[in-house]
Amino acid sequence: TVAEGVRDGGGKYEYLNVIPKESSMVMSVDLAAIAKKGDMANSDLLKVLNDATASLSKKDKEKAKKYTDDPREMGINLLEPVYVFKTPTQYIGVAMKIDDEDKFSEFLDVLRDNGSCTKIVEHEGKKFGALMDCDFAYNDNTFALHIPLAENSKAGNRSVLTSMFNQKENESFASTDNFKIA
């Protein structure tokens, strides 16, 4: 079945295992198709990103340009869908496939240097941090971000993210009949 292929311990879709089975909404976003159809190289979004980096120091502009020139340098596989889901604990989750953990760590270092990301802490084979008050965890294959829905909610803590990474096959959305790969 598809789920068995997802849970093969190193497969292409292993990053989906962090999505809880009880998620009330799961959506895949094909960034590559959006970029291609939207002519991202000539889009207003790219101009906005370039304008946003205008106030950075020369060194930081060079670092940012590396990622705007070639987003693959972030270490995220942008050819695989990004999954957005609503957890049973009232968070919006994001799951992305990591292609190169070293590049991804470098990208987070750039964000940390600019005050957008906290220091990364490693625990039980996973790395944890926060981006603008949203907690995240990642390993060599998967990036998971937790965005609180309620105004007074605390961002997803390390134990919740750890449990998402440690879900058993029957606890993952990818093991349900609702999961299909197009």
Coordinates of C-alpha atoms in Angstrom, one line a residue, residues 10-157:
G10 CA 14.0 6.3 4.5
G11 CA 11.6 6.6 1.7
K12 CA 10.6 9.6 -0.4
Y13 CA 7.5 10.3 1.7
E14 CA 8.9 9.6 5.2
Y15 CA 8.5 13.3 6.0
L16 CA 4.7 12.8 6.1
N17 CA 4.8 10.6 9.1
V18 CA 4.7 13.7 11.4
I19 CA 1.1 14.4 10.4
P20 CA -1.2 13.1 13.1
K21 CA -3.9 10.6 12.0
E22 CA -6.6 12.7 13.7
S23 CA -5.8 15.9 11.8
S24 CA -9.0 17.6 10.8
M25 CA -7.5 19.1 7.7
V26 CA -4.6 18.1 5.5
M27 CA -3.6 19.9 2.4
S28 CA -0.6 19.4 0.0
V29 CA 0.9 22.4 -1.7
D30 CA 3.0 21.9 -4.9
L31 CA 5.4 24.8 -4.6
A32 CA 7.3 23.8 -7.8
A33 CA 4.1 23.9 -9.9
I34 CA 3.1 27.2 -8.3
A35 CA 6.5 28.7 -9.1
K36 CA 6.5 27.4 -12.7
K37 CA 2.9 28.5 -13.5
G38 CA 3.3 31.8 -11.6
D39 CA 6.6 32.7 -13.4
M40 CA 8.2 33.3 -10.1
A41 CA 11.5 34.5 -11.7
N42 CA 9.5 37.5 -13.0
S43 CA 6.9 37.8 -10.2
D44 CA 6.1 40.7 -7.9
L45 CA 6.9 38.4 -5.0
L46 CA 10.6 38.2 -6.0
K47 CA 10.7 42.0 -6.2
V48 CA 9.2 42.2 -2.7
L49 CA 11.8 39.8 -1.4
N50 CA 14.6 41.8 -3.0
D51 CA 13.1 45.0 -1.5
A52 CA 12.9 43.3 1.9
T53 CA 16.6 42.6 1.8
A54 CA 17.6 46.1 0.8
S55 CA 18.1 47.2 4.4
L56 CA 20.4 44.3 5.3
S57 CA 24.1 44.7 5.6
K58 CA 26.3 43.8 2.6
K59 CA 27.2 40.4 4.1
D60 CA 23.6 39.6 5.0
K61 CA 22.4 40.7 1.5
E62 CA 24.9 38.2 0.0
K63 CA 23.6 35.4 2.2
A64 CA 20.0 36.3 1.3
K65 CA 20.8 36.5 -2.4
K66 CA 22.1 32.9 -2.3
Y67 CA 18.6 31.7 -1.3
T68 CA 16.6 34.0 -3.6
D69 CA 18.9 33.0 -6.6
D70 CA 18.5 29.3 -5.8
P71 CA 16.0 28.3 -3.2
R72 CA 17.4 24.7 -3.2
E73 CA 20.3 26.1 -1.2
M74 CA 17.9 26.2 1.8
G75 CA 18.2 22.4 1.9
I76 CA 14.5 21.8 1.5
N77 CA 13.2 19.7 -1.3
L78 CA 10.9 22.1 -3.1
L79 CA 9.9 19.5 -5.7
E80 CA 8.0 17.5 -3.0
P81 CA 4.7 18.9 -1.8
V82 CA 4.6 20.9 1.4
Y83 CA 1.8 19.6 3.7
V84 CA -0.2 21.9 5.9
F85 CA -2.5 20.4 8.5
K86 CA -4.6 21.2 11.5
T87 CA -3.7 19.1 14.5
P88 CA -6.1 17.7 17.1
T89 CA -4.5 20.1 19.6
Q90 CA -5.5 23.2 17.6
Y91 CA -2.3 24.1 15.8
I92 CA -1.5 24.5 12.2
G93 CA 1.3 22.2 11.3
V94 CA 3.6 22.3 8.3
A95 CA 5.7 19.3 7.1
M96 CA 8.4 19.7 4.5
K97 CA 11.0 17.3 3.1
I98 CA 14.6 18.1 3.9
D99 CA 17.1 17.1 1.2
D100 CA 20.3 18.4 2.8
E101 CA 20.3 18.9 6.6
D102 CA 23.7 20.8 6.5
K103 CA 22.3 23.4 4.0
F104 CA 19.1 23.6 6.1
S105 CA 21.1 24.3 9.3
E106 CA 23.1 27.0 7.5
F107 CA 19.9 28.6 6.3
L108 CA 18.6 28.6 9.9
D109 CA 21.9 30.1 11.0
V110 CA 21.3 33.0 8.6
L111 CA 17.8 33.5 10.0
R112 CA 19.2 33.4 13.6
D113 CA 21.8 36.0 12.7
N114 CA 19.0 38.3 11.6
G115 CA 16.9 37.6 14.7
S116 CA 14.2 35.6 13.0
C117 CA 15.1 32.2 14.5
T118 CA 16.2 31.0 18.0
K119 CA 19.3 29.0 18.7
I120 CA 18.9 25.4 17.6
V121 CA 18.9 22.8 20.4
E122 CA 19.5 19.1 19.7
H123 CA 17.7 16.4 21.7
E124 CA 17.0 12.7 21.0
G125 CA 18.2 13.0 17.4
K126 CA 16.1 15.9 16.5
K127 CA 16.8 19.6 16.4
F128 CA 14.4 22.2 17.9
G129 CA 14.0 26.0 17.6
A130 CA 11.5 28.7 16.9
L131 CA 10.7 31.0 14.0
M132 CA 8.8 34.1 15.0
D133 CA 7.1 32.4 18.0
C134 CA 6.3 29.2 16.1
D135 CA 8.2 26.1 17.3
F136 CA 9.8 23.7 14.9
A137 CA 11.7 20.4 14.9
Y138 CA 13.7 18.7 12.2
N139 CA 16.0 15.8 11.4
D140 CA 17.8 14.7 8.3
N141 CA 14.6 14.1 6.4
T142 CA 11.7 16.1 7.9
F143 CA 11.0 19.7 9.0
A144 CA 7.8 20.2 11.1
L145 CA 6.5 23.6 12.2
H146 CA 3.8 24.3 14.7
I147 CA 1.7 27.5 14.5
P148 CA -0.7 28.2 17.4
L149 CA -4.3 29.0 16.3
A150 CA -5.5 30.6 19.5
E151 CA -4.2 34.1 20.4
N152 CA -3.2 33.1 23.9
S153 CA -1.8 29.7 22.9
K154 CA 1.7 28.8 23.6
A155 CA 3.5 27.5 20.5
G156 CA 3.9 23.7 20.1
N157 CA 6.4 22.6 22.7

